[in-house]
Amino acid sequence: MDKHSAKAHTTTHWLHQFEQRVFDYPKTILGLILLATLFFAAQIPSVKMYSDFADLLPQTHPYIELHNEIKESFGGANVIIVGIEYTEHDIFDNEALARIHRITKEVDSLPGVNHNLVTSVTHRNTRKVWLTPEGNVNSVPYYNPEHTELTTEELDQIRKDVVADGRIYGPLVSPDMHMALVKAQLIEGQLDYAATFNKIQQMRLAESADGVRIHVTGQPMLVGWAYQYLDQIYEIFLFTILIMLSLLIFYFRKAYGILVPLTGVIVSTIWGIGIISLFGYNLDPLSLVIPFLISARAMSHGIQLVERYYHELAGHDDHHLAARLTFESLFRPGSLGVVSDAIGLLLIAIGSIPLNTKLAHYASIWALSIIVTVLLAVPLLLSVLPKPKDNNIRDNIFRSVGHFCADLISSRKAGATALMIAGVMLLSGFIFSSKVVIGESEPGSPILYQDHDYNISSTAVNDSFPGSEEMYIVAETAEKGGIKRPEVLLALADLQRHMLMDPEVGASKGVPDLVMQVNRLLHNNDPRWYQVPADQRYVGGLMYTYMMSNPIPGALDEFVDTDERVANLVFYYKDHQGETIRRAIHTAKQWIADNEGQVEGLTVRLAGGTIGVIAAQNEAAYETNLMVLPLVFLLIFLFVTLFYQSLMAGAMMFGAMLFATTLTYAYMGLAGMGINANTVPIIAVGVGVGIDYSIYMMDRIRAEMTHQSSLVHAVKHAIRTTGLAVSFTATTLIAGIVMWVALSDLRFQADAALLLIVMVVLNAIAAMLLVPSWVLVFQPKFIRNAYLDEDGVIHADAPEAGVQSTETEGDVAQTPDSSLYVTTKA
């Protein structure tokens, strides 16, 4: 059977007939798209923008399972820490103590606060404990709010009492006694970030004074700061629209070139936000860069379609035919590109972080909807609109980019040189990629800039105290009251000593300390009695004595549960950098491995608190990264291989992805960006989005080979034409997210946008230079043997007898059998 016959290619012939049928009913199909758009638009008002702390946690991770179990009793990662610093004198004067007490009351009245886990030097639960001459244990608060006019002698006595109490001096009052902390745990389900933030800021304003600095840190405050920039997001949105409009006007200077791509992106955005509503999901401020990217991607597809439409108009008077040829030329490679985008987005769901799972669900469907809202709708819209009067597109800077790249890759020798340079860059990329850390690479929160109020507060608190970042290690016994067993307490005391060997641990708190302190107190403060008693009942008596000395219920709640079966050990760190967390977890695991099973019925579990939660996020991000990127590479490789029926096509795209991704990791290593729950989805999305350019370039070279007599000529012409589209659409894509870099006060959003820009640029370089070089050097058969059948569909299954390859001045010249090449019928 004749290879050029449509009957020889049943599947592509059916698809070609389908594409033609679509253009038989353009108004009907556009009407259905309009109805769907109205339906999705009706869903938009129910979409809300907020952050949910639980969405940030990998719920199946053992650390998070422990966090969920203990957060109501011992607290979790939602800690508010207020530092009241006096620059001229210490905190032991009447005005300072009164201010600390007022701030303590304000913190204790925050919405969703756990009143049993509020502490400060002036709080009623912070008490001086002593032994009376009669042998009774007594206690009073260090500060009495009803007696605020203290004499100098009374203030000196409080100072001495605080310094003598290791539970206060260090953890709640700084060693230089110029700063005091107010700490509180907030209950996750009752937490109102906006209300908490506003109340804290009002308190800071009301209590500000000369010589007083009020620092506030903690997860609720961090999210509260993120909420403050919602108005800024709207500003960025408006600036982005203006930039993209300016680009369209600069490039097309025609109504169709401006309005048609805009229509596509508006319809796509309506569908996307409507999909979010139908899922019942919220928009999280920290992940808004990706929706902006999808919208920019829809715009870039629309621009390519309109640009191709004007190109077709140059050769055909019938604008209906020009629209249909545009559709036939770009729908299939465009759909492959969209599927690549969706793969990168969907695979984010593999991880166990709910926020990324939600993002994967709605963003992948949103990306796939571009097939209908842009790749299908735009050509149909162009076919029903009147023919534009001016078909010419003026030259601009973007066209010169294509010509410059075509001149660079002008021969097989030049292609080989380009591939060798890429190989050297790839090896260098592997070296710098090794510098990428798991987790954060610097102190403070990467969500905000280092000079932000939040990070300044964190630094101030950590410089003056053992640390604001807490790690909980939980000890469980098999029976009630098991924590009181001496062998259990001795084991936990040994664990504390082991953890304190880490120089990053500023201090620790646990029930062994409490028991030994009370034991010493009952023996006239004799240091020799600072030890764990050998009798379980005696231990119980010490704990009971401490509890009864405090008239406020729940004195032991921060140490043990009500059954005295579970105890919490707290370790304080100054930061949550990736290296700090890895060392903390490793140190704890080391002790557990060495001592597991030595105390009957004792189980030690990791890890709660801020350090435990972030450790879980980092481990989940690392595991997700190990799974997602190889799967993105594999699936795109398979899709491209199957689509073009060529392993060489898949290998070419794999090489382009490897080049761009490796150099992206190299950039992260040089910029100090870590692999964490925030960056993993950005990288996966960037791979899927960026490979579009290489697919378009490869497809265009293949199409040119059906008309050109030389592979070199086909490559150069493809770069000049598709290079124009790649450079402009890459610029459009960058324009869609660059304002996050320029304007966002949320550092994570700016860093995420910059990371995506780096990936877009690297992928554009791969498409403009490496893909053409690969074609020239390796001469893949699916391109070299390309021909058109009667339907105008490209195939590469022709015999090679009619094709001879020769070298002429470094160029690869093709001497084709003219019978293998036909042109698309007008």
Short mmCIF file of C-alpha atoms in Angstrom, two decimals, residues 64 128 161 185 273 321 325 344 364 389 429 442 456 560 567 569 578 601 652 673 712 737 751 817 824:
data_model
loop_
_atom_site.label_atom_id
_atom_site.label_comp_id
_atom_site.label_asym_id
_atom_site.label_seq_id
_atom_site.Cartn_x
_atom_site.Cartn_y
_atom_site.Cartn_z
CA ILE A 64 2.98 14.13 62.54
CA LYS A 128 8.69 30.05 93.84
CA ASP A 161 14.88 33.93 93.43
CA GLN A 185 0.40 27.17 72.77
CA ILE A 273 -10.89 28.87 39.70
CA LEU A 321 -8.56 27.60 6.12
CA LEU A 325 -4.36 24.76 9.39
CA GLY A 344 4.39 17.58 36.47
CA SER A 364 -3.44 19.45 36.79
CA LYS A 389 -7.28 43.54 7.35
CA GLY A 429 25.75 21.33 37.39
CA GLU A 442 19.69 29.66 56.92
CA ILE A 456 14.55 39.97 63.35
CA VAL A 560 3.26 14.05 82.09
CA ALA A 567 6.02 12.01 79.52
CA LEU A 569 10.90 15.87 77.03
CA GLY A 578 18.15 21.48 57.64
CA GLY A 601 7.72 -1.36 78.86
CA MET A 652 16.04 13.97 23.01
CA MET A 673 17.84 27.31 48.39
CA VAL A 712 20.57 21.92 8.07
CA ILE A 737 5.44 35.62 37.38
CA ASP A 751 12.12 32.77 45.39
CA ASP A 817 13.67 11.20 -3.46
CA THR A 824 -0.24 20.20 2.41
#
